[in-house]
CSV table of N, CA and C in Angstrom, one decimal:
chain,number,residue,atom,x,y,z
K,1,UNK,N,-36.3,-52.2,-14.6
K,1,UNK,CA,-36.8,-51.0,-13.8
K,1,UNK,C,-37.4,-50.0,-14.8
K,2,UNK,N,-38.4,-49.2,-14.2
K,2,UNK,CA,-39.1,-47.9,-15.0
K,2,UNK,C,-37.9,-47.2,-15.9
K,3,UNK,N,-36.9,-46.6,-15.0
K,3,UNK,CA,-36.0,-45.6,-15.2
K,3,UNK,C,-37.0,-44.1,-15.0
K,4,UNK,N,-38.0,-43.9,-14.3
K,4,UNK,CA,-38.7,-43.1,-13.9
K,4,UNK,C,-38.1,-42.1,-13.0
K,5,UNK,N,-37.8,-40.8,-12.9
K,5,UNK,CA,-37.5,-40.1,-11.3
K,5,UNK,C,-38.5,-40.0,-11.1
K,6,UNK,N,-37.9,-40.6,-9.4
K,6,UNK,CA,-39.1,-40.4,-8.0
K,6,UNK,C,-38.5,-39.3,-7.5
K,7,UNK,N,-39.4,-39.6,-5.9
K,7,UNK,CA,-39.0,-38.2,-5.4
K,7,UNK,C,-38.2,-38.8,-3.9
K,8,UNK,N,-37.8,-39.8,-3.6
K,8,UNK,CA,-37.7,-40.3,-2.3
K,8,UNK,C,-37.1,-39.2,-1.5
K,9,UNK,N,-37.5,-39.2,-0.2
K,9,UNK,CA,-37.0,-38.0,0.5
K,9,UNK,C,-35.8,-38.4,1.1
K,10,UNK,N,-35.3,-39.5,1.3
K,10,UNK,CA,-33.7,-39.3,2.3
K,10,UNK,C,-32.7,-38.9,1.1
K,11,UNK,N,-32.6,-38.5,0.1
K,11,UNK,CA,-31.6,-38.3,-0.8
K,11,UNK,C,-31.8,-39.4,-1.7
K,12,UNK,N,-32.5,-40.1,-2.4
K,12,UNK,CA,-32.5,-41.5,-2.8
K,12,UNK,C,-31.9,-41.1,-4.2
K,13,UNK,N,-31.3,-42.2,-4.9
K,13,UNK,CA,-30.3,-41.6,-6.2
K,13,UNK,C,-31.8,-41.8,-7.3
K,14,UNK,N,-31.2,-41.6,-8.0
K,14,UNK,CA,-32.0,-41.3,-9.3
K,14,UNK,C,-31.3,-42.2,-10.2
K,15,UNK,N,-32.0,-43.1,-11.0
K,15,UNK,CA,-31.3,-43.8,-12.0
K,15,UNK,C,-32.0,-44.0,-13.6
K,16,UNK,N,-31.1,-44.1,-14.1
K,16,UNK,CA,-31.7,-43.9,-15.3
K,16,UNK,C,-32.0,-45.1,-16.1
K,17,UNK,N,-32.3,-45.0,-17.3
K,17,UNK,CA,-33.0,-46.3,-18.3
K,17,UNK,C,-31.7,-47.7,-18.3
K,18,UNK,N,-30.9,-47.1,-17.8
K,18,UNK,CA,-29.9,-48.5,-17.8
K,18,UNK,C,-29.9,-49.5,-16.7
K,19,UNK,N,-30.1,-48.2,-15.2
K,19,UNK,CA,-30.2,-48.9,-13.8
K,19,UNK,C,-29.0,-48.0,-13.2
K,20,UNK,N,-28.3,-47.4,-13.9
K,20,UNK,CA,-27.5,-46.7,-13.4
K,20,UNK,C,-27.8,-45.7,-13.0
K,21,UNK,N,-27.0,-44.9,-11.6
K,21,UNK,CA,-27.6,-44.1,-11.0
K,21,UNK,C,-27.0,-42.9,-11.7
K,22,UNK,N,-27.3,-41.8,-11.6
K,22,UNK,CA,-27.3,-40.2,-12.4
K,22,UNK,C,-26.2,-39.5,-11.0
K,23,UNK,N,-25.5,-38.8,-12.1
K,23,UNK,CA,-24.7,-38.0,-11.5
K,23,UNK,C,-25.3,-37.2,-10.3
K,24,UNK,N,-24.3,-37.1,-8.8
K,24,UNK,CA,-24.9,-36.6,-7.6
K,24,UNK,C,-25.7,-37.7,-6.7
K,25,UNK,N,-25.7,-38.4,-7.2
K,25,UNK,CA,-26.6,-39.4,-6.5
K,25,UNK,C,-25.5,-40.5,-5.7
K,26,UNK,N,-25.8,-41.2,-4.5
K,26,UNK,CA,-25.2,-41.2,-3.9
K,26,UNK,C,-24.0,-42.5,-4.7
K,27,UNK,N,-22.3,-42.7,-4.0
K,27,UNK,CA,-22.2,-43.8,-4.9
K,27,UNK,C,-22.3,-45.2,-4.2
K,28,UNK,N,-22.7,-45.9,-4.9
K,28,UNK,CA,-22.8,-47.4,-4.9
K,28,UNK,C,-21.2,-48.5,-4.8
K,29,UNK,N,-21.2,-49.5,-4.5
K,29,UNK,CA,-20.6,-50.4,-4.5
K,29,UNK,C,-19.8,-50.0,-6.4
K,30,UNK,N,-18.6,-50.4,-6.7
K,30,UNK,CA,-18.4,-50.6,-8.4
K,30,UNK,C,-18.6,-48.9,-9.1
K,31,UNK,N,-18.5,-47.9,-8.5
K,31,UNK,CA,-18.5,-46.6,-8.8
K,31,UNK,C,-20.3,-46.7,-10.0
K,32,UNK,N,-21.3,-46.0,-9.5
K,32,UNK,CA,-22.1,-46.1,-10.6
K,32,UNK,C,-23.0,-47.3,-10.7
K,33,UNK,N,-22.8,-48.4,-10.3
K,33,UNK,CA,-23.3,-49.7,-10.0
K,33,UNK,C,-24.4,-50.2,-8.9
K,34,UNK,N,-25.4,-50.2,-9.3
K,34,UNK,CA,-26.1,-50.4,-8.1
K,34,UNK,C,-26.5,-51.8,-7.6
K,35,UNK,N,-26.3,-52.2,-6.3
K,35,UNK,CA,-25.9,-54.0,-5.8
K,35,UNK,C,-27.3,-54.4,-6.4
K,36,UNK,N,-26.5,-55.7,-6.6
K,36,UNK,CA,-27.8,-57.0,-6.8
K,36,UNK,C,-28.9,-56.7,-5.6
K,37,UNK,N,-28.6,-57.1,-4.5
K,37,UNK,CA,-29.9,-56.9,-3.4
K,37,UNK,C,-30.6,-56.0,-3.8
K,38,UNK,N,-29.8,-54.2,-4.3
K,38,UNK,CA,-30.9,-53.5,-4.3
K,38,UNK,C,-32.0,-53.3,-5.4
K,39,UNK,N,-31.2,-53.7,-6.7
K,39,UNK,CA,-31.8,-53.6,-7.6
K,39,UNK,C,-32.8,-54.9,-7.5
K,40,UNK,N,-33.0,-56.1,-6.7
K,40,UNK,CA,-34.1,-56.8,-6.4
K,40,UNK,C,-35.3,-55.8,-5.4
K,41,UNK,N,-34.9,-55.4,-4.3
K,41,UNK,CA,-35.7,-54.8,-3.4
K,41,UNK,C,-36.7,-53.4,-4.9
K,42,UNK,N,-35.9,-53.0,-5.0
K,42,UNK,CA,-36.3,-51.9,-6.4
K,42,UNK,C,-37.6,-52.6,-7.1
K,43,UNK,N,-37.1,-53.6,-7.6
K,43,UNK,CA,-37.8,-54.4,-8.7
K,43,UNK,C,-39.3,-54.9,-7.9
K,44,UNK,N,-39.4,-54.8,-6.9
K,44,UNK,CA,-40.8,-55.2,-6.0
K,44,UNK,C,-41.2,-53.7,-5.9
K,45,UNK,N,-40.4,-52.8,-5.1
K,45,UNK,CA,-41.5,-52.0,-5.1
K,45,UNK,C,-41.8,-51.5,-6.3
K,46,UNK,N,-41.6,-51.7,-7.7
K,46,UNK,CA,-42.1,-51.0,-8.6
K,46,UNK,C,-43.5,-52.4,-9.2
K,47,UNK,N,-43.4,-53.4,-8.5
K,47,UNK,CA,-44.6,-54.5,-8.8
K,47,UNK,C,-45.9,-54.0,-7.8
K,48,UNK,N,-45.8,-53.0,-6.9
K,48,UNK,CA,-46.7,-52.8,-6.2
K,48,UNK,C,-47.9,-52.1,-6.6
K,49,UNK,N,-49.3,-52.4,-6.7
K,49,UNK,CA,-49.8,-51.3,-7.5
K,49,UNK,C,-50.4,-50.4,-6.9
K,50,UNK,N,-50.5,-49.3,-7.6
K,50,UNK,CA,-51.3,-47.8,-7.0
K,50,UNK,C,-52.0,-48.3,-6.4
K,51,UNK,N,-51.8,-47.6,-4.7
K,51,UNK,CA,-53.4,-48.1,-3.7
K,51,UNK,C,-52.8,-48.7,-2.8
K,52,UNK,N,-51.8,-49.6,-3.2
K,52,UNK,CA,-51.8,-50.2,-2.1
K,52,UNK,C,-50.4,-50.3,-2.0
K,53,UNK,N,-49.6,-50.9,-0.8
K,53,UNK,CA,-48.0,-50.4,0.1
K,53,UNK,C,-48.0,-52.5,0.4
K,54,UNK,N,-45.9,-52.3,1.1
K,54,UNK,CA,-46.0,-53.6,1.1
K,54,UNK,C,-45.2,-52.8,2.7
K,55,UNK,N,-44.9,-53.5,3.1
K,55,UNK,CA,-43.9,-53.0,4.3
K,55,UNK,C,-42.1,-53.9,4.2
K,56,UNK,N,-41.5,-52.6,4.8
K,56,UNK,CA,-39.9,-53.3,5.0
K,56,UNK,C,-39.8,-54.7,5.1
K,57,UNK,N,-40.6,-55.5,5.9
K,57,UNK,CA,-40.6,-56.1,6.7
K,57,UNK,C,-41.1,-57.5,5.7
K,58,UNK,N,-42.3,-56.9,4.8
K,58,UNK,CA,-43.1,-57.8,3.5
K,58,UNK,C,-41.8,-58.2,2.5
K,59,UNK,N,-41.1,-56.8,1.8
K,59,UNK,CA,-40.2,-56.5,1.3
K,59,UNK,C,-39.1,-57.9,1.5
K,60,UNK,N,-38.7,-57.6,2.6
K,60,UNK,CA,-37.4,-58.5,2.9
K,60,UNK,C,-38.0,-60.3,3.2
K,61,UNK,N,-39.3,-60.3,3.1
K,61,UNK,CA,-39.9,-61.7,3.4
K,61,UNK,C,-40.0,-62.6,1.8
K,62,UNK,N,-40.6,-61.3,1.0
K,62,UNK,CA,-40.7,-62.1,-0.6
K,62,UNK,C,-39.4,-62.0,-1.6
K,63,UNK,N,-37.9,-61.1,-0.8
K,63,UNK,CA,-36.8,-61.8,-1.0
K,63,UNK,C,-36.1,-62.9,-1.0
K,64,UNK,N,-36.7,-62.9,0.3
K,64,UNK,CA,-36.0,-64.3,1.1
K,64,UNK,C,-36.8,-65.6,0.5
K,65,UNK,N,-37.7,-65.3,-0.2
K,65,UNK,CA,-38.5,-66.4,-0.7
K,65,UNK,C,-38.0,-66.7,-2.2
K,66,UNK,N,-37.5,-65.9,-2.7
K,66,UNK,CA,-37.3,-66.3,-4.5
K,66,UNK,C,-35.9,-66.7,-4.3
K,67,UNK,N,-36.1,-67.5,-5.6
K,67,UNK,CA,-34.8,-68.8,-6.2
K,67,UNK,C,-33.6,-67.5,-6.5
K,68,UNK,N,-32.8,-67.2,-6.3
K,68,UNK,CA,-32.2,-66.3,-7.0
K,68,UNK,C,-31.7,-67.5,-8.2
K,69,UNK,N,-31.0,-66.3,-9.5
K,69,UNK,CA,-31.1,-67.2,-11.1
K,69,UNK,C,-29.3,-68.4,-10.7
K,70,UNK,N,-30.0,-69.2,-11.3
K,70,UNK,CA,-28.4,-70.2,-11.6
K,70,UNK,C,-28.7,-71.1,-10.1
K,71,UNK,N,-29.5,-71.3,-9.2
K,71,UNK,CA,-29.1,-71.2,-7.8
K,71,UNK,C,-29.9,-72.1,-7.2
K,72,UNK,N,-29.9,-73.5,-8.3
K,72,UNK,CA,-31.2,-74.3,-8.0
K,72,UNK,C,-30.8,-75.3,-6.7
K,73,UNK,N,-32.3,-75.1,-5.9
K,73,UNK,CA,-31.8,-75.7,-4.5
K,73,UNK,C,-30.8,-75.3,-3.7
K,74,UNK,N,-30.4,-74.6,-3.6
K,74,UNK,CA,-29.5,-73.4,-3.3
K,74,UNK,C,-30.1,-72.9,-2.0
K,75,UNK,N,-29.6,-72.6,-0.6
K,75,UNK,CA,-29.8,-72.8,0.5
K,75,UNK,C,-30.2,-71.2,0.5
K,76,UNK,N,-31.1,-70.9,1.6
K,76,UNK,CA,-31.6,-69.6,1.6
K,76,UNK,C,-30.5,-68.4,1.6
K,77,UNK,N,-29.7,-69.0,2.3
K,77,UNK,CA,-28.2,-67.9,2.6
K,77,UNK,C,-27.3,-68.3,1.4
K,78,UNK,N,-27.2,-69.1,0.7
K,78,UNK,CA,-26.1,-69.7,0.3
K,78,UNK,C,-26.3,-69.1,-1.2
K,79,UNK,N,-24.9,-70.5,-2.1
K,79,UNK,CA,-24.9,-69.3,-3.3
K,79,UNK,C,-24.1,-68.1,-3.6
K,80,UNK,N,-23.8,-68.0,-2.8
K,80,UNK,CA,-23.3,-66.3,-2.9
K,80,UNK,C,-24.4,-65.4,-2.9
K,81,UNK,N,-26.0,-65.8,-1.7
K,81,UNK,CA,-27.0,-64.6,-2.1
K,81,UNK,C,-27.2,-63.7,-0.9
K,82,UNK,N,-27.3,-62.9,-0.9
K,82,UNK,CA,-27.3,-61.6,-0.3
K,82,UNK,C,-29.0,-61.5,0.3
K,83,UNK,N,-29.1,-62.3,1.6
K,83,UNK,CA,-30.3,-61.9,2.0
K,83,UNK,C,-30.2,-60.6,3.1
K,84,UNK,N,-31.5,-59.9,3.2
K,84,UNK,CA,-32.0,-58.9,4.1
K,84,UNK,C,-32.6,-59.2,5.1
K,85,UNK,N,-33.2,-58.1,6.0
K,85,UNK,CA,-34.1,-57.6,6.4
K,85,UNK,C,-34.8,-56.5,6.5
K,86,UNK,N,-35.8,-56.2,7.4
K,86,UNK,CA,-36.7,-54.5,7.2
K,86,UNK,C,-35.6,-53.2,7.0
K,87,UNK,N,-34.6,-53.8,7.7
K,87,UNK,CA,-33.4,-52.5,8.4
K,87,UNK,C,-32.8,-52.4,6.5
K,88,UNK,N,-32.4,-53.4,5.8
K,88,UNK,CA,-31.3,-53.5,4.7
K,88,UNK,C,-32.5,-53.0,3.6
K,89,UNK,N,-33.5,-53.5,3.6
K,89,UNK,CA,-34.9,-52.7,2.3
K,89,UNK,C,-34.8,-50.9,2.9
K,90,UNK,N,-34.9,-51.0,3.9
K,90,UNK,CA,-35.2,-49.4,4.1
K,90,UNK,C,-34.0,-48.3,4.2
K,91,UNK,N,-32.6,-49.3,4.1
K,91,UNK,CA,-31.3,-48.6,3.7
K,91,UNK,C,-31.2,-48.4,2.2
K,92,UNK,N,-31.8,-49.9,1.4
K,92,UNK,CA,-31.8,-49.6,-0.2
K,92,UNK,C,-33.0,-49.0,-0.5
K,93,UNK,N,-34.1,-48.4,0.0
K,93,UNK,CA,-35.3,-47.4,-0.1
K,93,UNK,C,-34.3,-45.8,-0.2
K,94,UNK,N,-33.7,-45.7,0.8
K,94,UNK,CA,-33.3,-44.6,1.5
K,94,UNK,C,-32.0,-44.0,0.6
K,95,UNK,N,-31.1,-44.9,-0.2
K,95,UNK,CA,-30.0,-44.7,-1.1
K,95,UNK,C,-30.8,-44.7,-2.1
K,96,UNK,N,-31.3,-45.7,-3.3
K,96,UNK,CA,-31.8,-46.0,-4.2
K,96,UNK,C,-33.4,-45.6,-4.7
K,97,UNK,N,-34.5,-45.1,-3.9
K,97,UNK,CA,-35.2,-45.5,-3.9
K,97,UNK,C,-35.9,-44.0,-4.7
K,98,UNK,N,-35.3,-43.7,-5.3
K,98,UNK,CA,-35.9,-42.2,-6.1
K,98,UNK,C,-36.5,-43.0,-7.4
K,99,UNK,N,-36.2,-43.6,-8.2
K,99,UNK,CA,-36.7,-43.7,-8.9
K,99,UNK,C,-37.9,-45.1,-9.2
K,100,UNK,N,-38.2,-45.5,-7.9
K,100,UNK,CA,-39.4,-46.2,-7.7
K,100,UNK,C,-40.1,-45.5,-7.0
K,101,UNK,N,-41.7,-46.0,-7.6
K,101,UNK,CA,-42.5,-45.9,-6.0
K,101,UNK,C,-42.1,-45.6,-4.4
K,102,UNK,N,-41.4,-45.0,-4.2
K,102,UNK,CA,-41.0,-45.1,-2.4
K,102,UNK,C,-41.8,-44.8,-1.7
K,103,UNK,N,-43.1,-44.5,-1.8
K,103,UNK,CA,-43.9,-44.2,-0.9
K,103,UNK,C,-44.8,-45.4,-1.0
K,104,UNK,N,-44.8,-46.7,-1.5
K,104,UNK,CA,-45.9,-47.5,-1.7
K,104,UNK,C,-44.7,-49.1,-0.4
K,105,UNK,N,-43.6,-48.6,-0.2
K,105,UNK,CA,-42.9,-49.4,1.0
K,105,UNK,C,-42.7,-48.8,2.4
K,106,UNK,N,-43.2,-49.5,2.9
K,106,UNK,CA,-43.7,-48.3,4.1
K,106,UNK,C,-43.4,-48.9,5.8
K,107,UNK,N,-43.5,-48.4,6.9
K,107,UNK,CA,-43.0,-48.8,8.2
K,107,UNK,C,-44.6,-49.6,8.5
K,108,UNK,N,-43.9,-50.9,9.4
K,108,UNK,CA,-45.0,-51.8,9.6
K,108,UNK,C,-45.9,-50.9,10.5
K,109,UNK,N,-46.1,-49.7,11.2
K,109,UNK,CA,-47.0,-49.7,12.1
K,109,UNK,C,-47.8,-48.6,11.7
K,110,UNK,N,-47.6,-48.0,10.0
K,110,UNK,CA,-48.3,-47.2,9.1
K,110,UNK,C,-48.3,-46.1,9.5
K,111,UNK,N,-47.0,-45.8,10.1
K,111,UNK,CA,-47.0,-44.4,10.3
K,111,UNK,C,-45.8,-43.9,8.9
K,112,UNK,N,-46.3,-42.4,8.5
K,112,UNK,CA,-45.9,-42.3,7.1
K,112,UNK,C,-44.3,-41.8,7.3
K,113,UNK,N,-43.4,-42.0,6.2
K,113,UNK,CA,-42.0,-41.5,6.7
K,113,UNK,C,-41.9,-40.3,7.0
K,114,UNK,N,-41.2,-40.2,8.8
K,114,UNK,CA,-40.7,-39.1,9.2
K,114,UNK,C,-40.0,-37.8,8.2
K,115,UNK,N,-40.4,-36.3,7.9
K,115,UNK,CA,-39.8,-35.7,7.6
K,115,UNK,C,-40.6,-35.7,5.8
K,116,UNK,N,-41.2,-36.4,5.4
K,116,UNK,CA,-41.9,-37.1,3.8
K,116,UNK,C,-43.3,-36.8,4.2
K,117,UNK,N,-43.9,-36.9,5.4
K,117,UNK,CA,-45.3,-37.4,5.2
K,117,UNK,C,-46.3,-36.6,4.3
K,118,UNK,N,-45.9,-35.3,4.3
K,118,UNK,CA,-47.0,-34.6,3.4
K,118,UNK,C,-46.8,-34.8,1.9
K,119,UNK,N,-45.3,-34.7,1.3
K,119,UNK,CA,-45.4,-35.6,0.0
K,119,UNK,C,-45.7,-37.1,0.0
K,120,UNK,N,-45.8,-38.1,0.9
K,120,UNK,CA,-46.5,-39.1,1.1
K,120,UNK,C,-47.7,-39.3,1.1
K,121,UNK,N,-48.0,-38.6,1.8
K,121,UNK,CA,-49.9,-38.1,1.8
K,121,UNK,C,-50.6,-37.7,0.5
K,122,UNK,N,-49.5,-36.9,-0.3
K,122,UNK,CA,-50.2,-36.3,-1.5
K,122,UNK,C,-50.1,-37.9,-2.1
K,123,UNK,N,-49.2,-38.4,-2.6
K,123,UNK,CA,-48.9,-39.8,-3.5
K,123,UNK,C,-50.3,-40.6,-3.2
K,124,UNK,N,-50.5,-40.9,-1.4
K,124,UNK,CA,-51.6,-41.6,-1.2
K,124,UNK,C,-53.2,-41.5,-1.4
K,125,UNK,N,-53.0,-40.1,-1.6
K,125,UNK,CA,-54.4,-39.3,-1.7
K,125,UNK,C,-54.6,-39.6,-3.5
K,126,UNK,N,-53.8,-39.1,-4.1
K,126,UNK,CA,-53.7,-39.8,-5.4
K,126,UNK,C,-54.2,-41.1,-5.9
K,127,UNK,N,-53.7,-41.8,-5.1
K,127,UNK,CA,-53.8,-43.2,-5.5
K,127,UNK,C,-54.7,-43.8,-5.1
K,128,UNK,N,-55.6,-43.2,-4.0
K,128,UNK,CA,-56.5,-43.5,-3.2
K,128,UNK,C,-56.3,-45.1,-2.1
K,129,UNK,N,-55.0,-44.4,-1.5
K,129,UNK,CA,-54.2,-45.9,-0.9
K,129,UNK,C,-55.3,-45.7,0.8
K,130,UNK,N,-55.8,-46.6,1.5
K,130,UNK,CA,-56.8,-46.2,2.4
K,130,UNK,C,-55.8,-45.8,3.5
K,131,UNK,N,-56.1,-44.7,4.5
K,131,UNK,CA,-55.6,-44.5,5.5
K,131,UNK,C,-56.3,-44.1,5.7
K,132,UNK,N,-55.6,-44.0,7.2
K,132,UNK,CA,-56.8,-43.6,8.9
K,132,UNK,C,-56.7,-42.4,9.5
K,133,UNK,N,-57.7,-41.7,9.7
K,133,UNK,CA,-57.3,-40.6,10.4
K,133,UNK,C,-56.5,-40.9,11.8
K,134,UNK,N,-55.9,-39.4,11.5
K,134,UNK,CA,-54.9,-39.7,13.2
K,134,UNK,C,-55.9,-38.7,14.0
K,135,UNK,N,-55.5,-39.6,15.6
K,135,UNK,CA,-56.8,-38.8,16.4
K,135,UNK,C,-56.0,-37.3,16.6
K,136,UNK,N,-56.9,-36.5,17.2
K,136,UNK,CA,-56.7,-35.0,17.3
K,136,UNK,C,-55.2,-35.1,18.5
K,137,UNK,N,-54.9,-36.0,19.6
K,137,UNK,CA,-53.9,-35.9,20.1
K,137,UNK,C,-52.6,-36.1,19.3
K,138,UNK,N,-52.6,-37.0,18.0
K,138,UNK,CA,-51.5,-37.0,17.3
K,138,UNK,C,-50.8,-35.8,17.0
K,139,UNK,N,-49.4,-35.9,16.7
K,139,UNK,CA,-48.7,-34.6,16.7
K,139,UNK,C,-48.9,-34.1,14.9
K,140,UNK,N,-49.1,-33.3,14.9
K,140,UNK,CA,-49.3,-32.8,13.7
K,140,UNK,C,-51.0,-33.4,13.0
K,141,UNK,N,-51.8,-34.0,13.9
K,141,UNK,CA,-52.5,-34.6,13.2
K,141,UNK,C,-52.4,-35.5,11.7
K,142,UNK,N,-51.2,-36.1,11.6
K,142,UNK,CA,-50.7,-36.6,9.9
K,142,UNK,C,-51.8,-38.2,9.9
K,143,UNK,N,-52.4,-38.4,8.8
K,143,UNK,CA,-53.4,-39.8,9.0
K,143,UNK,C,-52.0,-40.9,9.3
K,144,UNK,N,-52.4,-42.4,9.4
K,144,UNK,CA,-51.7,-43.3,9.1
K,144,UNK,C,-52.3,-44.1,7.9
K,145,UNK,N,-51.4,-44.9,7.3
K,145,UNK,CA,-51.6,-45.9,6.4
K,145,UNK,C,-52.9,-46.8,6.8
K,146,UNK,N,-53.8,-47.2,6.8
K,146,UNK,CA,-54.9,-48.5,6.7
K,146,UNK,C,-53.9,-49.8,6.7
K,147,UNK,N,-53.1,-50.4,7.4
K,147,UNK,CA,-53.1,-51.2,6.6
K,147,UNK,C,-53.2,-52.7,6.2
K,148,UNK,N,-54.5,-52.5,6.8
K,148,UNK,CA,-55.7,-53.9,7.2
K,148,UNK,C,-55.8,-53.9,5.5
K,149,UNK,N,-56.5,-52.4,5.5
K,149,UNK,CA,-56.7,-52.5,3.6
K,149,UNK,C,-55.6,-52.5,2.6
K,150,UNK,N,-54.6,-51.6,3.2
K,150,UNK,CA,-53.8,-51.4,2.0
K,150,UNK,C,-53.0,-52.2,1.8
K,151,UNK,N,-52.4,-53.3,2.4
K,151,UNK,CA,-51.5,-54.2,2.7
K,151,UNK,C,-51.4,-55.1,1.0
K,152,UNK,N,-50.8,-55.2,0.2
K,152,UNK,CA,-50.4,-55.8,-0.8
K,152,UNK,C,-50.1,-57.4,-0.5
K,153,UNK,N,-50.3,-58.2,-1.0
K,153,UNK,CA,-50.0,-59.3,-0.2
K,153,UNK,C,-48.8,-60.2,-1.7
K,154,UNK,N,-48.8,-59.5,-3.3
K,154,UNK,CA,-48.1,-59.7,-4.1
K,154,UNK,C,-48.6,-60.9,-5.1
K,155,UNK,N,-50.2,-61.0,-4.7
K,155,UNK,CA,-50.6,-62.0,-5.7
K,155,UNK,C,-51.8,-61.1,-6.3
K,156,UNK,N,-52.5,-60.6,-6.0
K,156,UNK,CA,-53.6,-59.8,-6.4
K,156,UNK,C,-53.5,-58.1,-6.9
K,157,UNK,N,-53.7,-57.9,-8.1
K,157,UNK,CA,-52.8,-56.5,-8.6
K,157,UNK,C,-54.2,-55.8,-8.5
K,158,UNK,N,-55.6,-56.5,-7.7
K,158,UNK,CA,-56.9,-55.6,-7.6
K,158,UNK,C,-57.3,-54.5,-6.9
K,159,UNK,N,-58.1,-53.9,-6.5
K,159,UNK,CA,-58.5,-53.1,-5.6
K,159,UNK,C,-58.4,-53.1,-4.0
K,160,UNK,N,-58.1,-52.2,-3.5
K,160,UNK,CA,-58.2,-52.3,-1.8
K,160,UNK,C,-59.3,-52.6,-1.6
K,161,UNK,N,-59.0,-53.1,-0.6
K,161,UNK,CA,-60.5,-53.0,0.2
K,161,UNK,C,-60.6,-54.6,1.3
């Protein structure tokens, strides 16, 4: 992991160059310890690159797809591995997720997170990640995510579009 502070807006912990979370930050499983699942969910969104977002939903699909280590042929559930879904990535976004990218993991229907969107907006504008305008009846007028374009698919580290 970076060991970078983010900014995640539900309270997300902050962790530092070890992986350990920073005092105040919420506690984890093992006092200080943050779970295998999440520190995998973490480890993707920091593979995402500027521009472009993966969804909860992506998130918990290219979990479910890797070998976890020691675990050869090893049954998708089995092992002792800790699979997810969109709900369990956006709980470990929501605890954990300060010190990754959190704005590049996003809700499948690209609407930006409730209560975040304008620091989300700034990250996106930055990065030049494509979004859509919202029409004038939207509430707040906030854009949504593109994300025909922005969509990551985790083999191509290239440009949107």
């Amino acid at each position: 992991m970076s060991g970078t502070t983010g900014d995640f807006p539900q309270g997300g912990a902050e962790r530092g160059e070890d992986g350990t979370e920073s005092e105040g930050s919420p506690p984890g499983p093992g006092a200080g310890e943050i779970p295998e699942y999440a520190e995998r969910v973490l480890g993707v969104a920091e593979l995402i690159p500027p521009g472009r977002v993966m969804t909860y939903g992506d998130v918990a699909e290219w979990l479910a797809g890797e070998e976890p280590p020691g675990a050869e042929g090893a049954a998708d559930t089995g092992g002792g591995r800790r699979v997810g879904g969109p709900r369990q990535v956006g709980r470990v976004m929501s605890l954990y997720g300060g010190a990754v990218p959190w704005w590049r993991v996003v809700r499948a229907d690209g609407r930006l997170l409730p209560g975040s969107e304008l620091r989300a907006l700034a990250h996106y504008r930055d990065e030049g990640t494509p979004l859509r305008e919202a029409p004038r009846s939207a509430e707040g007028h906030v854009p949504r995510l593109d994300l025909r374009r922005a969509r990551w698919d985790g083999r191509d580290p290239g440009v949107c579009g």
